[in-house]
mmCIF file of C-alpha atoms and ligand atoms in Angstrom:
data_model
loop_
_atom_site.group_PDB
_atom_site.id
_atom_site.type_symbol
_atom_site.label_atom_id
_atom_site.label_comp_id
_atom_site.label_asym_id
_atom_site.label_seq_id
_atom_site.Cartn_x
_atom_site.Cartn_y
_atom_site.Cartn_z
ATOM 1 C CA MET A 13 -166.470 -21.969 35.705
ATOM 2 C CA THR A 14 -168.503 -25.136 35.574
ATOM 3 C CA PHE A 15 -171.760 -24.707 37.378
ATOM 4 C CA ARG A 16 -172.465 -26.556 40.636
ATOM 5 C CA GLN A 17 -173.815 -23.993 42.940
ATOM 6 C CA LEU A 18 -173.787 -20.203 43.042
ATOM 7 C CA PRO A 19 -170.475 -18.630 44.169
ATOM 8 C CA PRO A 20 -170.820 -17.322 47.728
ATOM 9 C CA ASP A 21 -169.978 -13.679 46.720
ATOM 10 C CA LEU A 22 -172.747 -13.819 44.071
ATOM 11 C CA VAL A 23 -175.252 -15.057 46.706
ATOM 12 C CA ALA A 24 -174.183 -12.241 48.983
ATOM 13 C CA THR A 25 -174.708 -9.698 46.150
ATOM 14 C CA LEU A 26 -178.153 -11.135 45.308
ATOM 15 C CA ARG A 27 -179.267 -10.958 48.879
ATOM 16 C CA GLU A 28 -178.844 -7.153 48.690
ATOM 17 C CA THR A 29 -180.319 -6.704 45.298
ATOM 18 C CA VAL A 30 -183.585 -4.744 44.818
ATOM 19 C CA SER A 31 -183.587 -4.151 41.105
ATOM 20 C CA LEU A 32 -182.677 -6.590 38.319
ATOM 21 C CA GLY A 33 -182.502 -6.429 34.529
ATOM 22 C CA VAL A 34 -182.598 -9.736 32.693
ATOM 23 C CA ILE A 35 -181.843 -10.487 29.046
ATOM 24 C CA THR A 36 -182.837 -13.790 27.462
ATOM 25 C CA GLY A 37 -182.133 -15.400 24.160
ATOM 26 C CA ALA A 38 -182.759 -18.576 22.166
ATOM 27 C CA GLY A 39 -181.034 -20.823 24.661
ATOM 28 C CA VAL A 40 -183.773 -20.232 27.152
ATOM 29 C CA SER A 41 -186.428 -21.197 24.540
ATOM 30 C CA ALA A 42 -184.340 -24.277 23.552
ATOM 31 C CA GLU A 43 -184.853 -25.635 27.084
ATOM 32 C CA SER A 44 -188.588 -25.704 26.214
ATOM 33 C CA GLY A 45 -187.844 -27.682 23.012
ATOM 34 C CA ILE A 46 -187.974 -24.727 20.659
ATOM 35 C CA GLN A 47 -185.334 -24.974 17.984
ATOM 36 C CA THR A 48 -183.556 -21.911 16.683
ATOM 37 C CA TYR A 49 -183.436 -21.594 12.945
ATOM 38 C CA ARG A 50 -179.710 -21.108 12.762
ATOM 39 C CA GLY A 51 -176.615 -21.369 14.854
ATOM 40 C CA GLN A 52 -175.665 -23.973 17.334
ATOM 41 C CA GLY A 53 -178.511 -26.432 17.993
ATOM 42 C CA GLY A 54 -180.350 -24.792 15.080
ATOM 43 C CA LEU A 55 -183.147 -26.249 13.083
ATOM 44 C CA TYR A 56 -180.990 -26.897 10.152
ATOM 45 C CA ASP A 57 -177.562 -28.615 10.267
ATOM 46 C CA ASP A 58 -177.120 -27.649 6.634
ATOM 47 C CA GLU A 59 -175.906 -24.120 6.548
ATOM 48 C CA ALA A 60 -177.341 -23.370 3.116
ATOM 49 C CA GLU A 61 -180.794 -24.473 4.399
ATOM 50 C CA GLY A 62 -180.373 -22.123 7.353
ATOM 51 C CA ASP A 63 -179.509 -19.315 4.988
ATOM 52 C CA ARG A 64 -182.612 -19.970 2.948
ATOM 53 C CA THR A 65 -184.654 -19.763 6.134
ATOM 54 C CA VAL A 66 -183.148 -16.453 7.091
ATOM 55 C CA GLU A 67 -183.839 -15.213 3.574
ATOM 56 C CA ALA A 68 -187.495 -16.353 3.830
ATOM 57 C CA LEU A 69 -187.748 -14.413 7.147
ATOM 58 C CA SER A 70 -186.596 -11.123 5.594
ATOM 59 C CA ALA A 71 -188.365 -7.936 4.626
ATOM 60 C CA PRO A 72 -187.637 -8.278 0.861
ATOM 61 C CA THR A 73 -189.067 -11.796 0.795
ATOM 62 C CA LEU A 74 -192.211 -10.741 2.697
ATOM 63 C CA ALA A 75 -192.709 -7.971 0.071
ATOM 64 C CA ALA A 76 -192.010 -10.203 -2.947
ATOM 65 C CA ASP A 77 -193.320 -13.596 -1.873
ATOM 66 C CA PRO A 78 -195.326 -13.362 1.410
ATOM 67 C CA ASP A 79 -196.447 -17.003 1.065
ATOM 68 C CA ARG A 80 -192.843 -18.109 1.353
ATOM 69 C CA THR A 81 -192.335 -16.054 4.552
ATOM 70 C CA TRP A 82 -195.552 -17.384 5.971
ATOM 71 C CA GLY A 83 -194.465 -20.942 5.230
ATOM 72 C CA VAL A 84 -191.546 -20.564 7.559
ATOM 73 C CA VAL A 85 -193.492 -18.524 10.125
ATOM 74 C CA ALA A 86 -196.254 -21.182 10.275
ATOM 75 C CA HIS A 87 -193.652 -23.843 10.970
ATOM 76 C CA LEU A 88 -192.099 -21.762 13.805
ATOM 77 C CA ALA A 89 -195.547 -20.908 15.138
ATOM 78 C CA ARG A 90 -196.721 -24.533 15.192
ATOM 79 C CA GLN A 91 -193.564 -25.502 17.151
ATOM 80 C CA THR A 92 -194.142 -22.599 19.517
ATOM 81 C CA ILE A 93 -197.817 -23.202 20.268
ATOM 82 C CA GLN A 94 -197.004 -26.704 21.608
ATOM 83 C CA ALA A 95 -194.185 -25.468 23.852
ATOM 84 C CA LYS A 96 -194.492 -24.844 27.576
ATOM 85 C CA PRO A 97 -192.541 -22.518 29.898
ATOM 86 C CA ASN A 98 -189.622 -24.293 31.588
ATOM 87 C CA PRO A 99 -188.049 -23.739 35.109
ATOM 88 C CA ALA A 100 -186.069 -20.756 33.716
ATOM 89 C CA HIS A 101 -189.235 -18.911 32.692
ATOM 90 C CA GLN A 102 -190.885 -19.734 36.058
ATOM 91 C CA ALA A 103 -187.885 -18.648 38.080
ATOM 92 C CA LEU A 104 -188.044 -15.199 36.317
ATOM 93 C CA VAL A 105 -191.669 -14.825 37.445
ATOM 94 C CA ALA A 106 -190.574 -15.600 41.053
ATOM 95 C CA MET A 107 -187.741 -13.008 40.731
ATOM 96 C CA GLU A 108 -190.163 -10.339 39.545
ATOM 97 C CA ALA A 109 -192.450 -11.077 42.551
ATOM 98 C CA THR A 110 -189.539 -10.683 44.991
ATOM 99 C CA LEU A 111 -187.936 -7.535 43.673
ATOM 100 C CA GLU A 112 -188.827 -3.855 43.885
ATOM 101 C CA ARG A 113 -187.968 -3.426 40.286
ATOM 102 C CA PHE A 114 -187.688 -6.009 37.453
ATOM 103 C CA ILE A 115 -187.297 -5.671 33.673
ATOM 104 C CA LEU A 116 -186.902 -8.447 31.161
ATOM 105 C CA LEU A 117 -185.605 -7.890 27.675
ATOM 106 C CA THR A 118 -186.024 -10.947 25.466
ATOM 107 C CA GLN A 119 -184.987 -11.719 21.868
ATOM 108 C CA ASN A 120 -187.338 -14.721 21.853
ATOM 109 C CA VAL A 121 -190.548 -14.590 19.796
ATOM 110 C CA ASP A 122 -192.326 -17.599 21.407
ATOM 111 C CA GLY A 123 -194.279 -15.636 23.944
ATOM 112 C CA LEU A 124 -193.296 -18.129 26.693
ATOM 113 C CA HIS A 125 -192.235 -15.464 29.187
ATOM 114 C CA ARG A 126 -195.620 -13.873 28.959
ATOM 115 C CA LEU A 127 -197.330 -17.265 29.187
ATOM 116 C CA ALA A 128 -195.275 -18.039 32.309
ATOM 117 C CA GLY A 129 -196.488 -14.761 33.872
ATOM 118 C CA THR A 130 -193.726 -12.233 33.502
ATOM 119 C CA ARG A 131 -195.198 -8.768 33.490
ATOM 120 C CA ASN A 132 -192.612 -6.130 32.894
ATOM 121 C CA MET A 133 -190.934 -7.240 29.688
ATOM 122 C CA ILE A 134 -189.807 -6.017 26.331
ATOM 123 C CA ASP A 135 -190.126 -8.605 23.579
ATOM 124 C CA ILE A 136 -187.944 -6.675 21.260
ATOM 125 C CA HIS A 137 -188.379 -9.039 18.247
ATOM 126 C CA GLY A 138 -192.162 -9.447 18.662
ATOM 127 C CA ASP A 139 -194.240 -12.577 18.984
ATOM 128 C CA VAL A 140 -194.609 -15.257 16.307
ATOM 129 C CA LEU A 141 -198.141 -16.102 17.414
ATOM 130 C CA GLU A 142 -199.360 -12.512 16.768
ATOM 131 C CA THR A 143 -200.271 -11.001 13.428
ATOM 132 C CA ARG A 144 -200.992 -7.512 12.190
ATOM 133 C CA CYS A 145 -202.551 -6.129 9.037
ATOM 134 C CA SER A 146 -200.278 -4.566 6.494
ATOM 135 C CA SER A 147 -203.013 -1.989 5.702
ATOM 136 C CA CYS A 148 -205.332 -1.298 8.604
ATOM 137 C CA ALA A 149 -204.902 -1.286 12.394
ATOM 138 C CA PHE A 150 -205.949 -4.907 12.912
ATOM 139 C CA HIS A 151 -203.773 -6.882 15.418
ATOM 140 C CA GLY A 152 -204.667 -10.485 16.266
ATOM 141 C CA ASP A 153 -203.447 -13.796 17.626
ATOM 142 C CA LEU A 154 -202.926 -17.098 15.804
ATOM 143 C CA SER A 155 -204.801 -19.973 17.399
ATOM 144 C CA VAL A 156 -204.139 -23.710 16.997
ATOM 145 C CA GLU A 157 -207.063 -23.801 14.578
ATOM 146 C CA ASP A 158 -205.677 -20.888 12.537
ATOM 147 C CA LEU A 159 -202.345 -22.618 12.290
ATOM 148 C CA GLN A 160 -203.859 -25.938 11.166
ATOM 149 C CA ALA A 161 -205.733 -24.156 8.464
ATOM 150 C CA LEU A 162 -202.902 -21.900 7.402
ATOM 151 C CA THR A 163 -201.699 -22.313 3.874
ATOM 152 C CA GLY A 164 -200.095 -19.234 2.383
ATOM 153 C CA THR A 165 -200.811 -15.742 3.635
ATOM 154 C CA PRO A 166 -203.703 -15.287 6.093
ATOM 155 C CA ARG A 167 -206.173 -12.476 5.292
ATOM 156 C CA CYS A 168 -207.190 -9.624 7.609
ATOM 157 C CA PRO A 169 -210.749 -10.197 8.999
ATOM 158 C CA GLN A 170 -211.414 -6.445 8.651
ATOM 159 C CA CYS A 171 -210.132 -5.416 5.248
ATOM 160 C CA ALA A 172 -209.071 -8.671 3.608
ATOM 161 C CA CYS A 173 -205.517 -7.468 2.922
ATOM 162 C CA GLY A 174 -202.608 -9.777 3.685
ATOM 163 C CA LEU A 175 -201.687 -10.203 7.379
ATOM 164 C CA ARG A 176 -198.023 -10.159 8.341
ATOM 165 C CA PRO A 177 -196.308 -11.743 11.289
ATOM 166 C CA HIS A 178 -195.882 -9.451 14.298
ATOM 167 C CA VAL A 179 -192.108 -10.083 14.419
ATOM 168 C CA VAL A 180 -189.106 -8.103 13.344
ATOM 169 C CA LEU A 181 -187.902 -9.720 10.144
ATOM 170 C CA PHE A 182 -184.336 -9.582 8.977
ATOM 171 C CA GLY A 183 -183.682 -6.206 7.361
ATOM 172 C CA GLU A 184 -186.369 -4.505 9.356
ATOM 173 C CA MET A 185 -185.943 -1.748 11.991
ATOM 174 C CA LEU A 186 -186.699 -2.510 15.597
ATOM 175 C CA PRO A 187 -190.017 -1.022 16.758
ATOM 176 C CA GLU A 188 -189.416 2.501 18.041
ATOM 177 C CA ALA A 189 -191.595 2.207 21.153
ATOM 178 C CA LYS A 190 -189.681 -0.819 22.284
ATOM 179 C CA ILE A 191 -186.319 0.785 21.683
ATOM 180 C CA ARG A 192 -187.514 3.790 23.788
ATOM 181 C CA ARG A 193 -188.517 1.436 26.641
ATOM 182 C CA LEU A 194 -185.162 -0.349 26.403
ATOM 183 C CA HIS A 195 -183.402 2.952 26.809
ATOM 184 C CA GLU A 196 -185.632 4.064 29.755
ATOM 185 C CA GLU A 197 -185.199 0.738 31.588
ATOM 186 C CA PHE A 198 -181.542 -0.068 30.967
ATOM 187 C CA TYR A 199 -179.878 3.281 30.172
ATOM 188 C CA GLU A 200 -181.743 6.099 31.918
ATOM 189 C CA ARG A 201 -182.171 4.253 35.235
ATOM 190 C CA PRO A 202 -179.994 1.147 34.983
ATOM 191 C CA PRO A 203 -180.927 -1.766 37.227
ATOM 192 C CA GLU A 204 -178.506 -2.576 39.997
ATOM 193 C CA VAL A 205 -177.724 -6.030 38.618
ATOM 194 C CA VAL A 206 -177.875 -7.253 35.024
ATOM 195 C CA LEU A 207 -178.251 -10.977 34.144
ATOM 196 C CA ILE A 208 -177.958 -12.324 30.610
ATOM 197 C CA ALA A 209 -178.712 -15.901 29.565
ATOM 198 C CA GLY A 210 -178.973 -18.189 26.550
ATOM 199 C CA THR A 211 -177.587 -15.778 23.961
ATOM 200 C CA SER A 212 -174.217 -15.171 22.356
ATOM 201 C CA ALA A 213 -175.324 -11.497 22.238
ATOM 202 C CA ILE A 214 -174.426 -10.889 18.618
ATOM 203 C CA PHE A 215 -176.818 -7.973 18.329
ATOM 204 C CA PRO A 216 -175.357 -4.740 19.821
ATOM 205 C CA TYR A 217 -178.687 -3.732 21.489
ATOM 206 C CA ILE A 218 -178.525 -7.045 23.437
ATOM 207 C CA ALA A 219 -174.860 -6.791 24.473
ATOM 208 C CA GLU A 220 -174.718 -3.041 25.253
ATOM 209 C CA PRO A 221 -176.879 -3.031 28.419
ATOM 210 C CA VAL A 222 -174.537 -5.675 29.867
ATOM 211 C CA LEU A 223 -171.398 -3.802 28.807
ATOM 212 C CA LEU A 224 -172.781 -0.566 30.141
ATOM 213 C CA ALA A 225 -173.563 -2.178 33.495
ATOM 214 C CA ALA A 226 -170.133 -3.772 33.649
ATOM 215 C CA GLN A 227 -168.379 -0.432 32.858
ATOM 216 C CA ALA A 228 -170.375 1.347 35.551
ATOM 217 C CA GLY A 229 -169.221 -1.234 38.080
ATOM 218 C CA HIS A 230 -172.640 -2.846 38.522
ATOM 219 C CA PRO A 231 -172.696 -6.627 39.147
ATOM 220 C CA THR A 232 -173.175 -8.600 35.891
ATOM 221 C CA ILE A 233 -174.029 -12.290 35.483
ATOM 222 C CA GLU A 234 -173.973 -14.533 32.412
ATOM 223 C CA VAL A 235 -175.645 -17.974 32.262
ATOM 224 C CA ASN A 236 -174.810 -20.028 29.199
ATOM 225 C CA PRO A 237 -173.648 -23.608 28.447
ATOM 226 C CA GLU A 238 -170.882 -22.304 26.193
ATOM 227 C CA PRO A 239 -168.556 -19.285 26.548
ATOM 228 C CA THR A 240 -169.570 -16.179 24.609
ATOM 229 C CA PRO A 241 -167.894 -12.895 23.717
ATOM 230 C CA LEU A 242 -169.404 -11.466 26.916
ATOM 231 C CA SER A 243 -167.993 -14.148 29.216
ATOM 232 C CA ASP A 244 -164.852 -12.343 30.125
ATOM 233 C CA ARG A 245 -166.658 -8.949 30.429
ATOM 234 C CA VAL A 246 -169.124 -10.003 33.165
ATOM 235 C CA ARG A 247 -168.362 -10.438 36.850
ATOM 236 C CA TRP A 248 -169.803 -13.960 37.023
ATOM 237 C CA SER A 249 -169.944 -16.193 33.978
ATOM 238 C CA LEU A 250 -171.768 -19.410 34.921
ATOM 239 C CA ARG A 251 -171.614 -22.367 32.575
ATOM 240 C CA GLY A 252 -174.909 -24.258 32.534
ATOM 241 C CA LYS A 253 -178.598 -24.199 31.758
ATOM 242 C CA ALA A 254 -180.815 -21.307 32.774
ATOM 243 C CA GLY A 255 -183.441 -23.859 33.896
ATOM 244 C CA GLU A 256 -180.953 -25.078 36.564
ATOM 245 C CA ILE A 257 -179.305 -21.834 37.551
ATOM 246 C CA PHE A 258 -182.193 -19.361 37.470
ATOM 247 C CA PRO A 259 -184.104 -21.112 40.288
ATOM 248 C CA GLN A 260 -181.028 -20.775 42.498
ATOM 249 C CA ILE A 261 -180.757 -17.107 41.588
ATOM 250 C CA ALA A 262 -184.431 -16.622 42.437
ATOM 251 C CA ALA A 263 -183.879 -18.396 45.821
ATOM 252 C CA ALA A 264 -180.891 -16.112 46.637
ATOM 253 C CA LEU A 265 -182.899 -13.017 45.767
ATOM 254 C CA ALA A 266 -185.815 -14.224 47.886
ATOM 255 C CA SER A 267 -183.506 -14.738 50.854
ATOM 256 C CA ARG A 268 -182.943 -10.932 50.966
ATOM 257 C CA ALA A 269 -182.237 -9.783 54.480
HETATM 258 ZN ZN1 ZN B 12 -206.729 -4.989 7.630
#
């Protein structure tokens, strides 16, 4: 359906909701002006250029030519550090404040949910503004000054080995601790309602919590400008921007009787 206002049966459901699981993808970041590096609205119209970017952001390239990986990471990080949370990020903070239980799973690596103030979240792919040492336990943040000075691979301030971006690169495993939290939050004690937005959910670990909720008869909501493979699996598929629809969802949750 084309979005105008929330369907009355959805509003009625939200007014009785006490726990919510939310999943966000690149579309939510795009509303803050962050381009994705491939796919619709991606950084590169040219598909071969997109493929080269994905290759640069892969585990084998990091091992063989870390400067090449860092070249692309620095570009993404510079774009990220200038971005600001949008009404979708802010509405999620309001939802968390209203509900007894709230969990956010995000694929986005821009840190905008954290910057907006979301507390209980799993940034499954990491954060492009964080770094870690490939040898010692050092973990740090990239500042504007770091990014301006960055050419090639930054060095660890503790042991001088090469730092790596604190993101999951193509070909790398997801971090075990985050997978465990995802299971605890979405599988072991599933939220009453699951909301997914701004993603075509191509990764199974992103789609599965929604499908699981739908199969269990829990209310499921999708917010996306375009239809996705999940659109006919969820109870409400709303066509539109998260920045326009999330504030209305937050308002309905806050009107809880
Ligand atoms: Zn180190």
